[in-house]
CSV table of C-alpha atoms and ligand atoms in Angstrom, one decimal:
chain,number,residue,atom,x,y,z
A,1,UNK,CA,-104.2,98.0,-183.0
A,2,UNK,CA,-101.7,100.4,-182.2
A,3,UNK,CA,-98.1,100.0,-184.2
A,4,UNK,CA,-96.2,100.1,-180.7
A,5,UNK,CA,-98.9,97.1,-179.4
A,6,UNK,CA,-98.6,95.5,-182.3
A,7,UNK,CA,-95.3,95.4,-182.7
A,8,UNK,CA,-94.9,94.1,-178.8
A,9,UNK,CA,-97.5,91.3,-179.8
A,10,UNK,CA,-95.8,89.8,-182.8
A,11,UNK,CA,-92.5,89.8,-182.0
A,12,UNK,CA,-90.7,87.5,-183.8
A,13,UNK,CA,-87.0,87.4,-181.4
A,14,UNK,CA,-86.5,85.8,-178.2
A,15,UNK,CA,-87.6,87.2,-174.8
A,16,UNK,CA,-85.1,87.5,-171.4
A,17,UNK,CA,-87.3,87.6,-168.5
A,18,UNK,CA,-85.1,89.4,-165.3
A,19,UNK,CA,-85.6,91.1,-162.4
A,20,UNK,CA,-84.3,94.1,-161.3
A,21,UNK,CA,-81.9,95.0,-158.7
A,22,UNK,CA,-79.1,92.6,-158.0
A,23,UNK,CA,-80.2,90.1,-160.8
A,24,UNK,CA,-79.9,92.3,-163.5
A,25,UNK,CA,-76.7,94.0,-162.5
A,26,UNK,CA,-75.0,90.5,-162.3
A,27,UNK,CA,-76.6,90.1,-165.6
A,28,UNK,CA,-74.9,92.4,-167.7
A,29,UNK,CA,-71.4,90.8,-168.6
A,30,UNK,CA,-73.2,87.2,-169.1
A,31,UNK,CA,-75.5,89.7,-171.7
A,32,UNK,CA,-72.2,91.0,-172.9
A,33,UNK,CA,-70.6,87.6,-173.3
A,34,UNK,CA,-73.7,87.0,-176.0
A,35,UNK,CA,-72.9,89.8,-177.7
A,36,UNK,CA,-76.2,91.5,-176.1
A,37,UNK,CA,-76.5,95.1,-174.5
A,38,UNK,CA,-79.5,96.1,-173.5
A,39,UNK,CA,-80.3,100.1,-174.7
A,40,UNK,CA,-82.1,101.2,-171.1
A,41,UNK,CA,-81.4,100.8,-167.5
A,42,UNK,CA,-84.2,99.4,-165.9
A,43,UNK,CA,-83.3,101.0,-162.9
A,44,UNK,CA,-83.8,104.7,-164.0
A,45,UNK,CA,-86.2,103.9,-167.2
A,46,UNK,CA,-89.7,102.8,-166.4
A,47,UNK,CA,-90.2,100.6,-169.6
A,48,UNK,CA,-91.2,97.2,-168.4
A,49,UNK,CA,-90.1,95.8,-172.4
A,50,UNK,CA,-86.4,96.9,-172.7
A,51,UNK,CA,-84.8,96.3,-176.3
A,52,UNK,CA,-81.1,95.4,-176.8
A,53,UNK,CA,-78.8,96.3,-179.5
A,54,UNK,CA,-80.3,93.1,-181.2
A,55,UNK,CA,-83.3,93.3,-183.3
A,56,UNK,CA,-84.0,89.4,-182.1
A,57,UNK,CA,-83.4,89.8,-178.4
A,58,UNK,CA,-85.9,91.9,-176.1
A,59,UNK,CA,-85.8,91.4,-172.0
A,60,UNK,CA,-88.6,92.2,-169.9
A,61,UNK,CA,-88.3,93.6,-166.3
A,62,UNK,CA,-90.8,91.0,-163.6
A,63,UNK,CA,-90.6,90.8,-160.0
A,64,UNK,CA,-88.2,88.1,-159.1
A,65,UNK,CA,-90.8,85.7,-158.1
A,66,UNK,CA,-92.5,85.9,-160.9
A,67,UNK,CA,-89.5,84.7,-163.5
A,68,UNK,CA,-90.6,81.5,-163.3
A,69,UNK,CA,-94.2,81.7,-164.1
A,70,UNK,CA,-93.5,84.0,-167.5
A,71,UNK,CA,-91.2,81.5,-168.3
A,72,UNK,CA,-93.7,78.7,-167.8
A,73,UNK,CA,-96.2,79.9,-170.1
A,74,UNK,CA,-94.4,81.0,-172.9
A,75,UNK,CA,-94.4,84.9,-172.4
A,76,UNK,CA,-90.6,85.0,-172.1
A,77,UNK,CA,-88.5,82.4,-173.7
A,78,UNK,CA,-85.6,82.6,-171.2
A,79,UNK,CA,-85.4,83.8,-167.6
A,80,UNK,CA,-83.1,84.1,-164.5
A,81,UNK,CA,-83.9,83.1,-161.4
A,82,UNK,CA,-82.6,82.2,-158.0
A,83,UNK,CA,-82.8,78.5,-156.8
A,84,UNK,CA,-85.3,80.1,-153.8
A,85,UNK,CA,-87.7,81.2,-156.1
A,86,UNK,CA,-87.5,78.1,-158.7
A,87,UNK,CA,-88.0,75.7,-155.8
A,88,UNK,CA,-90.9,77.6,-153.9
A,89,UNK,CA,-92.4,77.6,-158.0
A,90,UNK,CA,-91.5,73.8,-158.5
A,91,UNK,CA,-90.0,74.3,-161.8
A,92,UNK,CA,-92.7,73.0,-163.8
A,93,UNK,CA,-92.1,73.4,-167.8
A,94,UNK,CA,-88.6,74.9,-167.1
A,95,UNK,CA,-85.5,73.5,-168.4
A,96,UNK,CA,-82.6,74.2,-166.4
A,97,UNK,CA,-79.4,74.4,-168.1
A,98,UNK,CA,-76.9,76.8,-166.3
A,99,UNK,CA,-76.0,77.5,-162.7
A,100,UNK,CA,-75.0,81.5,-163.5
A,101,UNK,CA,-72.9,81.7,-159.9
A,102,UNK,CA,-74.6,84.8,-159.5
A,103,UNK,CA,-76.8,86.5,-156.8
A,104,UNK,CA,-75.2,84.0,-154.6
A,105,UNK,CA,-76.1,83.9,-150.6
A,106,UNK,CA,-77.5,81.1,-148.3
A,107,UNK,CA,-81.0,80.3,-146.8
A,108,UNK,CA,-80.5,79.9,-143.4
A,109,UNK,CA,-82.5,79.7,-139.8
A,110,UNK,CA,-82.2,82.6,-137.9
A,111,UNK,CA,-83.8,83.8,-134.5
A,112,UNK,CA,-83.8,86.6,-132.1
A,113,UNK,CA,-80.3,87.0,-129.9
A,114,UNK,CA,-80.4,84.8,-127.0
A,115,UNK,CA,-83.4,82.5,-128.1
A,116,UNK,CA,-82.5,78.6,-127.2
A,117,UNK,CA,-83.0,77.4,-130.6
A,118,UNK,CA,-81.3,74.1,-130.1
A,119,UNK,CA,-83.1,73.6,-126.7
A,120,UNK,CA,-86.6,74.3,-128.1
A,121,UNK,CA,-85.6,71.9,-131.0
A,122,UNK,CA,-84.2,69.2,-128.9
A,123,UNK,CA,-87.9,69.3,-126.5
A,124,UNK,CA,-89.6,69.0,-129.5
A,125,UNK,CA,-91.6,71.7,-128.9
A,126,UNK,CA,-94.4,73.0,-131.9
A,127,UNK,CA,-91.6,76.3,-133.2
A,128,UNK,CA,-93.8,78.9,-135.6
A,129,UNK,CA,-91.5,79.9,-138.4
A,130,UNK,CA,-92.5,83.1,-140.5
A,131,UNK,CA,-90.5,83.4,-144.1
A,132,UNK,CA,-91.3,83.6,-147.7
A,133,UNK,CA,-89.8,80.3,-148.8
A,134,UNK,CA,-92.5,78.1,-147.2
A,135,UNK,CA,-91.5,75.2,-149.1
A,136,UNK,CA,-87.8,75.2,-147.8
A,137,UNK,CA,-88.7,75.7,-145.2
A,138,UNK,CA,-91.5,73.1,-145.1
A,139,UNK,CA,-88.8,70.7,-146.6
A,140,UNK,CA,-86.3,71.5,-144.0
A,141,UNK,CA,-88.2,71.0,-140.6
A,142,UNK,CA,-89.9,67.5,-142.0
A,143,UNK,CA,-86.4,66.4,-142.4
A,144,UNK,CA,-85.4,67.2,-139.2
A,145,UNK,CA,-88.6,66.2,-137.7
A,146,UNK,CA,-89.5,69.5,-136.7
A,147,UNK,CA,-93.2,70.1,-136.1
A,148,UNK,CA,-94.0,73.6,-137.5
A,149,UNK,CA,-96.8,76.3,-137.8
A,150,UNK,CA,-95.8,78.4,-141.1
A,151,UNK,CA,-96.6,81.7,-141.5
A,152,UNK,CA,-96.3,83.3,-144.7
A,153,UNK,CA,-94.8,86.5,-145.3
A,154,UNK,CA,-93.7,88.0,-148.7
A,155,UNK,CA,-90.8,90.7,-146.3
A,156,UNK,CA,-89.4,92.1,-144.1
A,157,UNK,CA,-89.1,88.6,-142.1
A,158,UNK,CA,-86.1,90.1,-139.6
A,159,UNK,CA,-89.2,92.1,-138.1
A,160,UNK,CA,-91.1,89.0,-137.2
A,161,UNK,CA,-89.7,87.1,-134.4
A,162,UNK,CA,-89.2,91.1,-132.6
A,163,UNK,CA,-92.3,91.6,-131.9
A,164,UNK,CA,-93.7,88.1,-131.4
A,165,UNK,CA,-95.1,86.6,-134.9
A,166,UNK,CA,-92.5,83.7,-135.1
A,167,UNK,CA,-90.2,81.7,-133.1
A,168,UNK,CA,-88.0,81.5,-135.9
A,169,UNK,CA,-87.5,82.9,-139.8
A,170,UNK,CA,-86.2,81.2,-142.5
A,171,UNK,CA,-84.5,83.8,-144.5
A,172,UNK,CA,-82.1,84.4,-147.5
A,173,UNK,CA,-78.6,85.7,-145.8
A,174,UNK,CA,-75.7,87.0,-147.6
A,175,UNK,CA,-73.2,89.6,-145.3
A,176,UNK,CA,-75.7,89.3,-142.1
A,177,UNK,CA,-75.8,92.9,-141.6
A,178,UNK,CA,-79.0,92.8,-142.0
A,179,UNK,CA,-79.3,90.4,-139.3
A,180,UNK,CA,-77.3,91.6,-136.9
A,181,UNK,CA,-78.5,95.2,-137.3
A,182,UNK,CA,-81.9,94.0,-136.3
A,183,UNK,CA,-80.3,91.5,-133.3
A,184,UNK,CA,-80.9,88.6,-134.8
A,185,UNK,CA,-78.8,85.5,-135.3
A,186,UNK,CA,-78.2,82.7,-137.9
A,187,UNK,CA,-78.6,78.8,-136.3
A,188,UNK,CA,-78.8,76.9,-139.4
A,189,UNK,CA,-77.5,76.8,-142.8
A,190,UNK,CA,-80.2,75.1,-145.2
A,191,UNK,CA,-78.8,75.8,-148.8
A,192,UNK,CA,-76.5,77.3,-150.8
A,193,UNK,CA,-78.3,80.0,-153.6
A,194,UNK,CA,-77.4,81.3,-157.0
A,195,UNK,CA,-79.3,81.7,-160.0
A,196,UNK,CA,-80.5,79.6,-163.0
A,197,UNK,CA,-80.8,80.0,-166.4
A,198,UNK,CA,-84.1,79.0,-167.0
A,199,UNK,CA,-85.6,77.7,-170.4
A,200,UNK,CA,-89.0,77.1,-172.1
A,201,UNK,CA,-88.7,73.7,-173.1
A,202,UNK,CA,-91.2,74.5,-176.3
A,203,UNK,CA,-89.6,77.4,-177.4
A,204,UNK,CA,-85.8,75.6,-176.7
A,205,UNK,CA,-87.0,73.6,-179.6
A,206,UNK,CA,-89.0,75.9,-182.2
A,207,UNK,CA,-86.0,79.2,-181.7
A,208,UNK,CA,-83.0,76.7,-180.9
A,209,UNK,CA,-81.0,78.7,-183.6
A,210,UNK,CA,-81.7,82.0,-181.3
A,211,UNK,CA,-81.8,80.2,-177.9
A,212,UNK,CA,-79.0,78.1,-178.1
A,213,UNK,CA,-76.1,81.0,-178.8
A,214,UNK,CA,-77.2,82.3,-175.4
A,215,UNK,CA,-76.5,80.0,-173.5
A,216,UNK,CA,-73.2,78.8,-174.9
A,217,UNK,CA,-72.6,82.7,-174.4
A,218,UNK,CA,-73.7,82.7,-170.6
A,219,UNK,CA,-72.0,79.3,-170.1
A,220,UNK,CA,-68.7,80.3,-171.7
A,221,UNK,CA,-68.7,83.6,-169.6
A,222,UNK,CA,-69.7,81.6,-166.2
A,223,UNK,CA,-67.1,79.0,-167.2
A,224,UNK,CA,-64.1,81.9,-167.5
A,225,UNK,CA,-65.6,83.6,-164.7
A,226,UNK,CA,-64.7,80.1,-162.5
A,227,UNK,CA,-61.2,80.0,-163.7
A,228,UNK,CA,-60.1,83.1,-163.2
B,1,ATP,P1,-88.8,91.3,-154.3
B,1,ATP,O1,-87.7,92.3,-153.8
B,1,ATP,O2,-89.4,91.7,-155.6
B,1,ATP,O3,-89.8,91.1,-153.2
B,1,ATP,P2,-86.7,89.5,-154.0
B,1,ATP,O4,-86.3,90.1,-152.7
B,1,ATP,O5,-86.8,87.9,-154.1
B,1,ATP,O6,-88.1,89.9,-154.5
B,1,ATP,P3,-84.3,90.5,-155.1
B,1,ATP,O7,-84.0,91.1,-153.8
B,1,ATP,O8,-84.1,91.2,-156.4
B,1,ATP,O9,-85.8,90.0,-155.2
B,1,ATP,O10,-83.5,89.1,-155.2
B,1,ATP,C1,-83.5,88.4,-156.3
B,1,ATP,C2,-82.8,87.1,-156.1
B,1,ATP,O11,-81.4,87.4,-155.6
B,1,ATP,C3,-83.4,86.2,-155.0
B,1,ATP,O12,-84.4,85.4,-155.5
B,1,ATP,C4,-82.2,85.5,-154.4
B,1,ATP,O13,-81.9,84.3,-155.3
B,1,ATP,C5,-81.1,86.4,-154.6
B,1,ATP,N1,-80.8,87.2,-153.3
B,1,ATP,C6,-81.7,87.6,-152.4
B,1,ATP,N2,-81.2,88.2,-151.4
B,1,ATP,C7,-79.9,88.2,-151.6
B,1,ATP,C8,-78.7,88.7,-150.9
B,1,ATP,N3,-78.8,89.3,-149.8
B,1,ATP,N4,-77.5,88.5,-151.5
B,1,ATP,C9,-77.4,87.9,-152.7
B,1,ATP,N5,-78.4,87.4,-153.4
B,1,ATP,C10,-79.6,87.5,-152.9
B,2,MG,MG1,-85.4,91.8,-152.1
């Protein structure tokens, strides 16, 4: 085997799983808090294994939806995700133990300007609703009583109800510019969203000596961060 390969395969420190964008960038003083800074920017390097100036702490760079299922199986010992993804993965395997207050914005309803949302609800007319988050959204029309068709998309869900695929999309929302520059509006507020710190519940137990200063890091630094 190659050293480099090897080297990846045996590694004896904990792994971060993260995403990049928004995730990581919120990231950073939480990292800082636990005395970890990573040595590239995910954003300009193209390593997907990033190293940190700890010989015991690696992070890898995933999509955001699949944090959760690296964290599952073992591949990364930690992760961060938002409560969207974690519920549309169900959060099997994963211990939970911080709310980071980070990446926050809302899932909410929205439709096209000038659609009678509340009228089509109140006939109970069949509505189809196009998002990513088919669970929530599932979830949220059986409470209501809504009958749905859901159509799943994996983006780009503004684009749906303008040209005729839904009625309705069920969408994560944090200025509404994005919204409003594509004349939509919001008619429901579902959730509130921020991101977990998520655990393996195996490794918790067989690295708790490595584990275990992170999140007392992350929860100190969340815990400042809510006083100030
Ligand atoms: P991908 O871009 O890979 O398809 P994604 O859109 O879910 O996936 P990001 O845009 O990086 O990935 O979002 C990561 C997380 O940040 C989401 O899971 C959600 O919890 C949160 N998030 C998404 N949109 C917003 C927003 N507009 N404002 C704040 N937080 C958001
Ligand atoms: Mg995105």
């Amino acid at each position: 085997m190659q050293p480099l390969i090897q080297a990846i395969m045996t590694y004896t420190g904990i792994t971060l799983a993260l995403s990049k964008g928004r995730i990581f960038e919120e990231t950073l003083p939480l990292l800082a808090a636990a005395g970890i800074t990573p040595t590239e920017n995910p954003e300009s390097s193209r390593k997907l294994i990033i190293g940190t100036n700890r010989a015991d702490v690696r992070l890898i760079i995933v999509r955001a939806s699949d944090v959760p299922t690296y964290v599952q199986y073992g591949a990364a010992d930690l992760g961060i995700a938002g409560k969207d993804v974690l519920n549309e993965h169900g959060g099997n395997g994963l211990y939970q133990p911080l709310d980071l207050q980070i990446a926050c914005c809302r899932m909410m309803v929205a439709v096209r300007e000038g659609y009678d949302y509340a009228g089509t609800v109140k006939q109970g007319a069949r509505i189809r609703v196009a998002t990513k988050y088919v669970n929530a959204a599932r979830e949220h029309f059986a409470g209501k009583g809504v009958h749905i068709d859901l159509i799943k998309l994996y983006g780009s869900m503004e684009l749906a109800p303008l040209v005729g695929l839904s009625d309705v999309i069920v969408d994560l929302v944090s200025t509404g510019g994005t919204l409003k520059a594509n004349g939509l509006v919001a008619v429901e507020h579902i959730s509130d969203i921020s991101s977990r710190l998520i655990v393996n519940q195996a490794a918790l137990k067989l690295k708790r000596s490595l584990i275990q200063p992170v999140i007392d890091g992350f929860s100190s630094a969340v815990g400042t961060r809510g006083a100030a």
